[in-house]
Coordinates of C-alpha atoms and ligand atoms in Angstrom, one line a residue:
M13 CA -15.9 -1.8 -11.3
K14 CA -12.5 -0.9 -12.8
T15 CA -10.9 2.1 -11.3
V16 CA -10.4 5.2 -13.4
I17 CA -6.7 4.6 -13.5
E18 CA -7.3 1.0 -14.7
L19 CA -9.6 2.3 -17.5
I20 CA -7.1 4.9 -18.6
T21 CA -4.2 2.4 -18.4
D22 CA -6.1 0.0 -20.6
E23 CA -6.3 2.7 -23.3
V24 CA -2.7 3.9 -22.9
K25 CA -1.4 0.3 -23.0
Q26 CA -3.3 -0.4 -26.2
A27 CA -1.7 2.7 -27.7
F28 CA 1.8 1.5 -26.8
I29 CA 0.9 -1.9 -28.4
N30 CA -0.5 -0.3 -31.5
K31 CA 2.7 1.6 -31.9
G32 CA 4.8 -1.5 -31.5
Y33 CA 6.0 -1.0 -28.0
D34 CA 5.7 -3.2 -24.9
E35 CA 2.4 -2.6 -23.1
K36 CA 4.2 -2.5 -19.7
Y37 CA 5.1 1.1 -20.4
G38 CA 1.5 2.1 -20.4
F39 CA 1.1 2.6 -16.7
V40 CA -0.8 5.7 -15.5
T41 CA -0.7 7.6 -12.3
I42 CA -2.6 10.5 -10.8
S43 CA -1.0 13.7 -12.0
N44 CA 1.6 15.3 -9.7
R45 CA 0.9 18.6 -11.5
P46 CA -2.9 18.9 -11.1
D47 CA -2.6 22.4 -12.5
L48 CA -1.6 20.9 -15.9
C49 CA -3.5 17.6 -16.1
Q50 CA -5.5 15.0 -14.2
Y51 CA -3.5 11.9 -14.9
Q52 CA -0.1 11.2 -16.4
C53 CA 1.9 8.4 -18.0
N54 CA 5.7 8.4 -17.7
G55 CA 6.2 5.2 -19.6
A56 CA 7.8 6.8 -22.7
L57 CA 10.8 7.8 -20.6
A58 CA 11.5 4.2 -19.7
A59 CA 10.6 2.9 -23.1
A60 CA 13.1 5.2 -24.7
K61 CA 15.9 3.3 -23.1
Q62 CA 14.8 0.0 -24.4
Y63 CA 14.0 1.2 -27.9
K64 CA 17.0 3.6 -28.1
T65 CA 15.1 6.6 -29.2
A66 CA 14.1 10.0 -27.8
P67 CA 11.4 9.8 -25.1
I68 CA 9.5 12.7 -26.5
K69 CA 9.2 11.0 -29.9
I70 CA 7.5 8.0 -28.3
A71 CA 5.3 10.2 -26.1
Q72 CA 4.2 12.1 -29.2
E73 CA 3.4 8.9 -31.1
I74 CA 1.3 7.7 -28.1
V75 CA -0.5 11.0 -27.9
D76 CA -1.4 10.9 -31.6
E77 CA -2.8 7.5 -31.1
L78 CA -4.8 8.5 -28.1
K79 CA -6.2 11.7 -29.7
S80 CA -9.2 9.8 -31.2
S81 CA -10.3 8.4 -27.8
A82 CA -13.6 9.5 -26.5
S83 CA -12.3 9.5 -22.9
F84 CA -9.8 12.2 -23.2
K85 CA -10.4 16.0 -23.4
E86 CA -6.6 16.6 -23.7
V87 CA -3.6 14.5 -24.2
A88 CA -0.2 16.1 -24.6
A89 CA 3.4 15.1 -24.9
I90 CA 5.6 17.3 -22.7
M91 CA 9.4 17.5 -22.6
P92 CA 11.3 15.4 -21.9
G93 CA 8.7 12.7 -22.5
F94 CA 5.7 12.9 -20.1
I95 CA 2.2 12.2 -21.4
N96 CA -0.4 14.4 -19.7
I97 CA -4.0 13.3 -19.7
T98 CA -7.2 15.1 -18.9
L99 CA -10.5 13.3 -19.0
T100 CA -13.6 14.6 -20.7
D101 CA -16.4 15.8 -18.4
E102 CA -18.6 13.1 -19.9
F103 CA -16.2 10.4 -18.8
L104 CA -16.3 11.7 -15.2
S105 CA -20.1 12.0 -15.1
D106 CA -20.6 8.5 -16.7
Y107 CA -18.2 7.0 -14.2
L108 CA -20.1 8.6 -11.3
N109 CA -23.4 7.4 -12.6
R110 CA -22.1 3.9 -12.7
M111 CA -20.8 4.3 -9.2
R112 CA -24.2 5.5 -8.0
A113 CA -25.9 2.4 -9.5
D114 CA -23.5 0.1 -7.7
E115 CA -24.3 -1.0 -4.2
S116 CA -20.6 -0.9 -3.2
L117 CA -20.0 2.4 -4.9
G118 CA -17.7 0.8 -7.5
C119 CA -15.5 -1.1 -5.0
E120 CA -15.0 -4.8 -5.8
K121 CA -14.6 -7.4 -3.1
D122 CA -11.3 -9.1 -2.7
P123 CA -11.4 -12.1 -5.1
N124 CA -9.5 -14.1 -2.5
P125 CA -11.3 -13.3 0.8
R126 CA -9.7 -14.8 3.8
K127 CA -10.5 -15.6 7.4
I128 CA -8.7 -13.1 9.5
L129 CA -8.4 -12.9 13.3
I130 CA -7.6 -9.5 14.7
D131 CA -6.1 -9.2 18.2
Y132 CA -6.8 -5.6 19.4
G133 CA -7.9 -3.8 22.5
G134 CA -5.8 -5.8 25.0
P135 CA -7.2 -4.2 28.2
N136 CA -6.1 -5.6 31.5
I137 CA -8.4 -6.7 34.3
A138 CA -8.6 -4.4 37.3
K139 CA -6.7 -1.6 35.6
P140 CA -8.5 1.3 34.1
L141 CA -8.2 1.8 30.4
H142 CA -5.8 4.6 29.6
V143 CA -5.0 6.5 26.4
G144 CA -2.6 3.8 25.2
H145 CA -5.5 1.3 25.0
M146 CA -7.4 3.8 22.9
R147 CA -5.1 3.5 19.9
S148 CA -5.3 -0.3 19.7
A149 CA -9.1 -0.2 20.0
V150 CA -9.6 2.6 17.5
I151 CA -7.2 1.3 14.9
G152 CA -8.3 -2.3 15.3
E153 CA -12.0 -1.4 14.9
S154 CA -11.3 0.4 11.7
I155 CA -9.1 -2.2 10.2
K156 CA -11.7 -4.8 11.1
R157 CA -14.3 -2.8 9.2
L158 CA -12.0 -2.2 6.3
L159 CA -11.3 -5.9 5.9
R160 CA -14.9 -6.8 6.2
F161 CA -15.9 -4.2 3.5
F162 CA -13.7 -6.1 1.1
G163 CA -15.4 -9.4 1.8
N164 CA -13.1 -11.1 4.3
T165 CA -14.4 -13.0 7.3
V166 CA -13.0 -11.2 10.3
I167 CA -13.0 -12.2 13.9
G168 CA -12.1 -9.5 16.4
D169 CA -10.7 -10.7 19.7
V170 CA -10.2 -8.4 22.7
H171 CA -7.6 -10.7 24.3
L172 CA -8.1 -9.6 27.9
G173 CA -5.0 -9.5 30.2
D174 CA -6.3 -11.6 33.1
W175 CA -3.3 -13.8 33.9
G176 CA -0.4 -11.7 35.1
T177 CA 1.1 -11.4 38.6
Q178 CA -1.2 -8.4 39.1
M179 CA -3.9 -10.9 39.8
G180 CA -2.0 -12.3 42.8
L181 CA -1.1 -8.8 44.0
I182 CA -4.8 -7.7 44.1
I183 CA -5.9 -10.8 45.9
A184 CA -3.1 -10.5 48.4
E185 CA -4.0 -6.9 49.1
L186 CA -7.7 -7.8 49.5
K187 CA -6.7 -10.5 52.0
R188 CA -4.7 -7.9 54.0
R189 CA -7.6 -5.5 54.1
K190 CA -10.5 -8.0 54.6
P191 CA -9.0 -11.3 55.9
E192 CA -12.5 -12.3 57.2
L193 CA -13.8 -12.8 53.7
V194 CA -15.0 -16.4 53.1
Y195 CA -12.7 -16.7 50.1
F196 CA -9.7 -16.8 52.5
D197 CA -11.2 -19.5 54.7
E198 CA -9.3 -22.5 53.6
G199 CA -11.7 -24.9 55.2
Y200 CA -14.8 -23.4 53.5
E201 CA -16.5 -25.8 51.2
G202 CA -19.8 -24.1 50.4
E203 CA -20.8 -21.9 47.5
Y204 CA -19.2 -18.5 47.2
P205 CA -21.3 -15.3 47.1
K206 CA -22.6 -14.2 43.8
E207 CA -21.9 -10.5 44.6
A208 CA -18.3 -9.3 44.3
P209 CA -16.8 -8.0 47.5
F210 CA -15.7 -4.8 45.7
T211 CA -16.9 -2.2 43.2
I212 CA -15.0 -1.2 40.1
S213 CA -13.6 1.9 41.8
E214 CA -12.4 -0.1 44.8
L215 CA -10.8 -2.6 42.4
E216 CA -9.0 0.1 40.5
E217 CA -7.8 1.7 43.7
I218 CA -6.5 -1.7 45.1
Y219 CA -4.1 -2.5 42.3
P220 CA -1.8 0.6 42.4
A221 CA -1.9 0.4 46.3
A222 CA -0.9 -3.2 46.2
S223 CA 1.8 -2.6 43.6
A224 CA 3.3 0.2 45.7
Y225 CA 3.1 -1.8 48.9
S226 CA 4.8 -4.8 47.3
K227 CA 7.8 -2.7 46.3
E228 CA 8.6 -1.9 49.9
N229 CA 7.5 -5.1 51.5
P230 CA 9.2 -8.3 50.4
E231 CA 7.0 -10.5 52.5
F232 CA 3.9 -9.2 50.9
R233 CA 5.6 -9.6 47.5
E234 CA 6.3 -13.2 48.3
E235 CA 2.7 -13.8 49.5
A236 CA 1.4 -12.3 46.2
K237 CA 3.6 -14.6 44.2
Q238 CA 2.4 -17.6 46.2
I239 CA -1.2 -16.5 45.6
T240 CA -0.6 -16.1 41.9
Y241 CA 0.9 -19.6 41.8
Q242 CA -2.1 -21.1 43.8
L243 CA -4.6 -19.2 41.6
Q244 CA -2.9 -20.5 38.5
N245 CA -3.2 -24.0 40.0
G246 CA -6.9 -23.8 40.7
H247 CA -7.2 -22.6 44.3
R248 CA -11.0 -22.5 44.9
G249 CA -11.3 -19.3 46.9
Y250 CA -8.8 -17.3 44.8
T251 CA -10.4 -18.5 41.6
A252 CA -13.8 -17.2 42.9
I253 CA -12.4 -13.8 43.7
W254 CA -10.6 -13.7 40.3
K255 CA -13.9 -14.4 38.6
H256 CA -15.4 -11.5 40.4
M257 CA -12.6 -9.3 39.3
I258 CA -13.2 -10.3 35.7
D259 CA -16.9 -9.7 35.9
V260 CA -16.6 -6.3 37.6
S261 CA -13.8 -5.2 35.2
V262 CA -15.3 -6.5 32.0
T263 CA -18.6 -4.7 32.7
D264 CA -16.7 -1.5 33.0
I265 CA -14.5 -2.2 30.0
K266 CA -17.5 -3.0 27.9
R267 CA -19.1 0.3 28.9
L268 CA -16.1 2.2 27.7
Y269 CA -15.8 0.3 24.4
D270 CA -19.5 1.0 23.8
I271 CA -18.8 4.7 24.2
L272 CA -15.9 4.3 21.7
Q273 CA -18.1 2.3 19.4
V274 CA -15.6 -0.5 19.4
S275 CA -16.8 -4.1 19.5
F276 CA -15.4 -7.6 19.6
D277 CA -16.7 -10.9 18.4
L278 CA -14.6 -12.7 21.0
W279 CA -14.0 -11.9 24.6
K280 CA -11.2 -14.4 25.1
A281 CA -8.6 -13.9 27.7
E282 CA -5.0 -14.9 28.3
S283 CA -6.3 -17.5 30.8
D284 CA -8.2 -19.2 28.0
A285 CA -4.9 -20.2 26.5
Q286 CA -3.4 -21.7 29.6
P287 CA -4.9 -25.2 29.1
Y288 CA -3.0 -25.4 25.8
I289 CA 0.4 -24.8 27.4
P290 CA 1.3 -28.3 28.7
D291 CA 0.7 -30.1 25.4
M292 CA 2.4 -27.3 23.5
I293 CA 5.5 -27.6 25.6
K294 CA 5.5 -31.3 25.2
Y295 CA 5.2 -31.0 21.4
L296 CA 8.0 -28.4 21.3
K297 CA 10.3 -30.7 23.3
D298 CA 9.4 -33.9 21.5
N299 CA 10.2 -32.3 18.2
N300 CA 13.6 -31.0 19.4
Y301 CA 12.7 -27.4 18.9
T302 CA 13.8 -26.4 22.4
R303 CA 17.0 -26.2 24.3
I304 CA 17.8 -25.3 27.9
S305 CA 19.5 -21.9 28.4
E306 CA 20.4 -20.9 32.0
G307 CA 17.7 -23.2 33.3
A308 CA 15.1 -21.7 31.0
L309 CA 13.4 -23.6 28.1
V310 CA 14.0 -21.6 24.9
V311 CA 13.5 -21.8 21.1
D312 CA 16.2 -20.2 19.0
V313 CA 14.8 -17.9 16.3
K314 CA 17.9 -16.2 15.0
E315 CA 18.4 -16.2 11.3
E316 CA 21.6 -15.8 9.3
T317 CA 20.4 -12.8 7.4
D318 CA 19.6 -10.9 10.7
T319 CA 21.1 -7.5 10.8
R320 CA 20.1 -7.1 14.5
E321 CA 20.3 -9.2 17.6
I322 CA 17.2 -11.4 17.8
P323 CA 17.0 -13.1 21.3
P324 CA 15.7 -16.6 21.7
C325 CA 12.0 -17.1 22.5
I326 CA 11.7 -18.1 26.1
I327 CA 9.0 -20.7 26.6
Q328 CA 9.4 -21.4 30.3
K329 CA 11.4 -19.8 33.1
S330 CA 13.7 -21.9 35.2
D331 CA 11.1 -22.1 38.0
G332 CA 8.6 -23.6 35.5
A333 CA 6.6 -20.3 35.3
S334 CA 5.3 -19.3 31.9
L335 CA 5.6 -15.8 30.4
Y336 CA 3.8 -13.3 28.1
N337 CA 5.5 -15.3 25.2
T338 CA 4.2 -18.6 26.4
T339 CA 0.7 -17.2 26.6
D340 CA 0.9 -15.7 23.1
L341 CA 2.2 -18.9 21.6
A342 CA -0.5 -20.9 23.3
T343 CA -3.1 -18.4 22.1
I344 CA -1.9 -19.1 18.6
V345 CA -2.4 -22.8 19.1
E346 CA -5.8 -22.1 20.5
R347 CA -6.7 -19.8 17.6
M348 CA -5.5 -22.3 15.0
E349 CA -7.5 -25.1 16.7
L350 CA -10.7 -23.1 17.1
F351 CA -10.8 -20.9 14.0
N352 CA -8.0 -22.0 11.7
P353 CA -7.4 -18.4 10.4
D354 CA -5.5 -17.6 7.2
K355 CA -4.1 -14.5 8.9
I356 CA -3.7 -13.1 12.5
I357 CA -3.2 -9.4 12.9
Y358 CA -2.0 -8.0 16.2
I359 CA -2.4 -4.3 17.0
T360 CA -0.2 -3.0 19.8
D361 CA 2.2 -0.3 20.6
K362 CA 5.2 -0.4 18.2
R363 CA 7.5 -1.0 21.1
Q364 CA 6.4 -4.6 21.0
E365 CA 7.7 -5.0 17.5
L366 CA 10.7 -7.1 18.4
Y367 CA 8.6 -9.2 20.8
F368 CA 6.2 -10.1 18.1
E369 CA 8.9 -10.8 15.6
T370 CA 10.3 -13.4 18.1
V371 CA 6.9 -14.9 18.8
F372 CA 6.1 -15.1 15.1
R373 CA 9.4 -16.7 14.1
C374 CA 9.0 -19.2 16.9
A375 CA 5.4 -20.1 15.8
R376 CA 6.6 -20.5 12.2
K377 CA 9.7 -22.5 12.9
T378 CA 7.9 -24.9 15.2
K379 CA 4.9 -25.1 12.8
L380 CA 2.3 -24.0 15.3
V381 CA 0.7 -22.3 12.3
R382 CA 0.0 -23.5 8.8
E383 CA 2.8 -22.6 6.4
D384 CA 0.4 -20.1 4.6
T385 CA -1.0 -18.5 7.7
E386 CA 0.2 -15.0 7.9
L387 CA 1.2 -13.4 11.2
I388 CA 1.2 -9.6 11.2
H389 CA 2.0 -7.1 13.8
I390 CA 0.8 -3.5 13.3
G391 CA 2.7 -1.3 15.7
Y392 CA 1.3 2.1 16.5
G393 CA 3.1 5.2 17.6
T394 CA 2.7 7.1 20.9
M395 CA 0.0 9.7 21.5
N396 CA 2.0 12.7 22.8
G397 CA 1.1 15.9 24.6
K398 CA 1.9 19.3 23.1
D399 CA 5.3 19.0 24.8
G400 CA 6.2 16.1 22.6
K401 CA 6.2 13.6 25.5
P402 CA 3.7 10.8 26.1
F403 CA 0.3 12.3 26.9
K404 CA -0.2 12.9 30.6
T405 CA -2.8 14.5 32.9
R406 CA -2.1 18.1 34.1
E407 CA -0.7 16.6 37.3
G408 CA 1.6 14.4 35.3
G409 CA -0.2 11.1 35.8
V410 CA -1.5 8.6 33.3
M411 CA -4.7 9.9 31.7
R412 CA -7.7 7.7 32.1
L413 CA -9.4 7.1 28.7
E414 CA -12.7 8.0 30.1
N415 CA -11.5 11.4 31.3
L416 CA -9.9 12.0 27.9
I417 CA -13.2 11.3 26.2
N418 CA -15.1 13.5 28.6
S419 CA -12.8 16.4 28.0
V420 CA -13.1 16.2 24.3
N421 CA -16.9 16.0 24.5
E422 CA -16.9 19.0 26.8
E423 CA -14.9 21.0 24.4
V424 CA -17.2 20.1 21.5
Y425 CA -20.2 20.9 23.6
R426 CA -18.8 24.3 24.4
K427 CA -18.3 25.0 20.7
I428 CA -21.8 23.8 19.8
M429 CA -23.3 26.2 22.4
E430 CA -21.2 29.2 21.3
N431 CA -23.5 32.0 20.1
R432 CA -26.6 29.9 20.2
T433 CA -29.1 28.1 22.3
M434 CA -30.0 24.5 21.9
D435 CA -31.7 22.1 24.2
E436 CA -29.0 20.8 26.7
E437 CA -29.8 17.2 26.3
E438 CA -29.7 17.4 22.5
A439 CA -26.5 19.3 22.5
R440 CA -24.9 16.7 24.8
A441 CA -25.9 13.9 22.5
I442 CA -24.5 15.7 19.4
A443 CA -21.3 16.6 21.3
A444 CA -20.8 12.9 22.1
R445 CA -21.0 12.0 18.4
V446 CA -18.9 14.8 17.2
G447 CA -16.4 14.3 20.1
L448 CA -15.9 10.7 19.1
A449 CA -15.3 11.7 15.5
A450 CA -12.8 14.3 16.7
L451 CA -10.9 11.7 18.7
K452 CA -11.0 8.9 16.1
Y453 CA -10.2 11.1 13.2
G454 CA -7.4 12.8 15.2
D455 CA -5.9 9.4 15.7
L456 CA -6.6 7.7 12.4
S457 CA -5.6 10.6 10.2
N458 CA -1.9 9.9 11.1
Q459 CA 0.0 7.0 9.7
I460 CA -0.4 4.2 12.2
S461 CA 3.3 3.9 13.1
K462 CA 3.9 7.6 13.7
D463 CA 3.7 9.3 17.0
Y464 CA 1.2 12.1 17.1
V465 CA 0.3 15.1 19.2
F466 CA -3.0 15.1 20.9
D467 CA -4.2 18.7 20.4
I468 CA -7.7 19.1 21.7
D469 CA -8.2 22.5 20.2
R470 CA -7.2 21.4 16.8
F471 CA -9.0 18.0 16.9
T472 CA -12.3 19.6 17.9
S473 CA -12.1 22.5 15.5
F474 CA -15.0 22.6 13.0
E475 CA -12.5 23.8 10.3
G476 CA -9.5 22.1 8.9
D477 CA -8.4 18.5 8.7
T478 CA -10.6 17.3 11.5
G479 CA -13.4 14.9 12.3
P480 CA -15.9 17.7 13.1
Y481 CA -15.2 19.4 9.7
I482 CA -16.1 16.1 7.9
L483 CA -19.3 15.7 10.0
Y484 CA -20.1 19.4 9.4
T485 CA -19.9 18.8 5.7
I486 CA -22.1 15.7 6.0
V487 CA -24.7 17.6 8.0
R488 CA -24.7 20.4 5.4
I489 CA -25.4 17.9 2.6
K490 CA -28.1 16.3 4.6
S491 CA -29.8 19.6 5.2
I492 CA -29.6 20.6 1.6
L493 CA -31.2 17.2 0.6
A494 CA -33.9 17.6 3.3
K495 CA -34.7 21.1 2.1
H496 CA -34.8 19.9 -1.5
A497 CA -37.2 17.0 -0.6
E498 CA -39.4 19.5 1.2
L499 CA -39.5 22.0 -1.7
Y500 CA -39.8 19.5 -4.5
S501 CA -41.7 16.6 -3.0
D502 CA -42.9 15.6 -6.5
N503 CA -39.3 15.3 -7.7
K504 CA -37.7 13.2 -5.0
E505 CA -35.8 10.8 -7.3
A506 CA -32.7 12.6 -8.4
G507 CA -31.9 12.3 -12.1
E508 CA -28.6 11.5 -13.7
I509 CA -25.4 13.3 -12.9
R510 CA -24.7 15.5 -15.9
P511 CA -21.2 16.6 -17.1
A512 CA -19.8 19.3 -14.9
G513 CA -20.8 22.9 -15.6
S514 CA -18.1 24.6 -13.6
E515 CA -14.6 24.2 -12.5
Q516 CA -15.6 23.5 -8.9
E517 CA -18.1 20.9 -10.0
Q518 CA -15.5 19.2 -12.2
A519 CA -13.0 19.2 -9.3
L520 CA -15.5 17.6 -7.0
M521 CA -16.3 14.9 -9.6
L522 CA -12.7 14.1 -10.2
E523 CA -12.1 13.6 -6.5
L524 CA -15.2 11.4 -6.2
C525 CA -14.0 9.2 -9.1
K526 CA -10.9 8.3 -7.0
F527 CA -13.0 6.6 -4.3
N528 CA -12.5 2.9 -5.2
E529 CA -8.9 3.5 -6.1
M530 CA -8.2 5.1 -2.7
L531 CA -10.2 2.5 -0.7
R532 CA -8.4 -0.3 -2.4
S533 CA -5.0 1.1 -1.4
A534 CA -6.2 1.8 2.1
Y535 CA -7.1 -1.9 2.2
Q536 CA -3.9 -3.2 0.7
E537 CA -1.8 -1.2 3.0
L538 CA -4.1 -1.4 6.0
A539 CA -3.9 2.4 6.1
P540 CA -7.0 4.2 7.5
H541 CA -5.2 7.5 7.2
R542 CA -5.7 7.3 3.4
I543 CA -9.5 7.4 4.0
C544 CA -9.1 10.5 6.2
A545 CA -7.0 12.3 3.6
F546 CA -9.5 11.4 0.9
M547 CA -12.5 12.6 2.9
Y548 CA -10.7 15.8 3.6
D549 CA -10.2 16.4 -0.1
I550 CA -13.8 15.5 -0.8
A551 CA -15.1 17.8 1.9
N552 CA -13.0 20.7 0.6
A553 CA -14.0 20.1 -3.0
F554 CA -17.7 19.8 -2.0
N555 CA -17.6 23.1 0.1
S556 CA -16.0 25.1 -2.8
F557 CA -18.7 23.7 -5.1
Y558 CA -21.4 24.6 -2.6
H559 CA -20.1 28.1 -2.3
E560 CA -20.1 28.7 -6.0
T561 CA -23.3 27.0 -6.9
K562 CA -27.0 27.7 -6.3
I563 CA -28.2 24.2 -5.7
I564 CA -31.7 24.4 -4.3
T565 CA -32.6 27.6 -6.1
E566 CA -31.4 26.5 -9.5
E567 CA -34.4 26.9 -11.8
D568 CA -33.3 24.5 -14.5
E569 CA -34.7 21.3 -13.3
V570 CA -32.3 19.1 -15.1
K571 CA -29.3 20.9 -13.6
R572 CA -30.9 21.0 -10.2
S573 CA -31.6 17.3 -10.2
S574 CA -28.1 16.6 -11.4
Y575 CA -26.7 18.6 -8.5
I576 CA -28.9 16.6 -6.1
A577 CA -27.7 13.3 -7.6
L578 CA -24.1 14.5 -7.3
I579 CA -24.3 15.6 -3.7
S580 CA -26.3 12.5 -2.7
L581 CA -23.3 10.5 -4.0
V582 CA -20.9 12.6 -2.1
L583 CA -23.0 11.9 1.0
R584 CA -23.0 8.1 0.4
V585 CA -19.3 8.1 -0.1
L586 CA -18.6 10.1 3.0
L587 CA -20.9 8.0 5.1
T588 CA -19.2 4.8 3.8
C589 CA -15.9 6.3 4.8
I590 CA -16.9 7.3 8.3
D591 CA -18.5 4.0 8.9
I592 CA -15.3 2.2 8.0
L593 CA -13.4 4.5 10.4
G594 CA -15.9 3.7 13.1
F595 CA -18.0 6.9 13.8
T596 CA -21.3 8.3 12.8
A597 CA -22.8 11.7 11.9
P598 CA -25.6 13.6 13.7
E599 CA -28.6 15.1 11.9
K600 CA -27.5 18.6 12.8
M601 CA -24.7 20.2 14.7
Ligands
LIG701 N1 -2.6 -6.7 27.7 C1 -1.5 -6.2 26.9 C2 -1.1 -4.8 27.4 O1 -1.9 -4.1 28.1 C3 -1.7 -6.1 25.5 C4 -2.0 -7.4 24.8 C5 -1.7 -7.4 23.3 N2 -2.0 -8.6 22.6 C6 -1.2 -9.7 22.6 N3 -1.6 -10.8 22.0 N4 -0.1 -9.8 23.3 O2 0.1 -4.4 27.2

């Protein structure tokens, strides 16, 4: 379905043509003076330059031409040459009826759908998820859903960090604590136990202990390095422990992602890319892409037009060890080979921007990707505390994601229970849903690249620009619809939406008509915050309509059923939006 702007633009362009002007001046935008009109065209101002005449004269000619159109209630030429446009109420209600009849609420699929791989989440084995991992997961999940909504084939990959030096450190520490374990018996040839020799809490305690110990003990550090090397070269016992570490960790990571309602199609890890490294290095060398710099193997990726220093991409250190770079490049090779995507999107902290720029340039220059495969990095800002510094626990440590989620749910629970009684279990279940909305909306309502302040009081408030307010609005509509169905069981099918009968109803309709327009720009810009802003406008418009209108008690059946059709559409639109953002609404709250 064409967007409202497209429909108006068609008419305005035709008017420019009819009056002998170029149609390119007929572009229309949403009004920046909603008190004066709904839409506007500023083309006469630009056209005046080309046709060497007064802008107001052109504007007036266009207005005269548009006067006969059935779509417009008002069109006016305003000094110095603006064209102000207000749609008829019939136009709005017709548009909404068409939207209702369409399964996708008037949104058209992308005519050129693509195969897109998204790399998000990025948790590391044996380290608890912290708040930094939340942004990647929450943003990635919503971008994945947004891309799918428009018909793309999307593959989400968690890209587990399972290959760094921390693996050797943990094994070394385990060996120090429990040298008797069979994994450390070099002569052992039998099967290793199925059960891991540690629980997730032990594992999470081991890593920081090992890391601290290695800082003061060079021998231990050396041992860990040796173990990492042996592990990466297939040592049987270490490999068996490492697999346990992955199993135990992944079980816990999955549990947390379930709570966040974040999911992945692929559970690939950094280690999966390792087999691709030797051939990749050979290929890079054979094709003369590399040079040796201070013993390391590098690819230059500087370009003449660079305005900042772009370092070379280091492929291999002088001791032959590979790096984060190497793994990411090999992962690109792996992804091209297994999935041949048209686009790969990485969602990480924005501080990795230069890093990805280097990796992407290297992949492009050395043709590890097809010429038309897009590589995109979306860098997110930091989640700060109220003091403006990266969010910490009260004690100043890194906040575990699980604790953050729990504290949000607890706060929502407290609010739900204020001044009323509800079954404990039910209230907890509702709090978990509302809490997730508070957290995700609090995150996604900001432009991705911006830092934001995590403010639990504001995020969990049932009023204002928050997730709970949106859910509250949804629950309110659901309860009106349920009541209506109960009272008028013979009249379940809502009728047509009729032209607005009040200012509030008209305002709500106008907002709803912007849905496909908004969603398309959210898609083109990969900007979930646009969806949040739209939902907030809709919720406000709905609530003022609700306060001014008797819906259920309206005696005129035609009016009543038009209201019901309208608010059912509001509900569908809001549910579609929250689904794309990755949360759900309870039945009551
Ligand atoms: N595991 C990394 C970290 O915790 C994030 C990985 C991001 N993805 C990537 N392909 N490099 O920082």
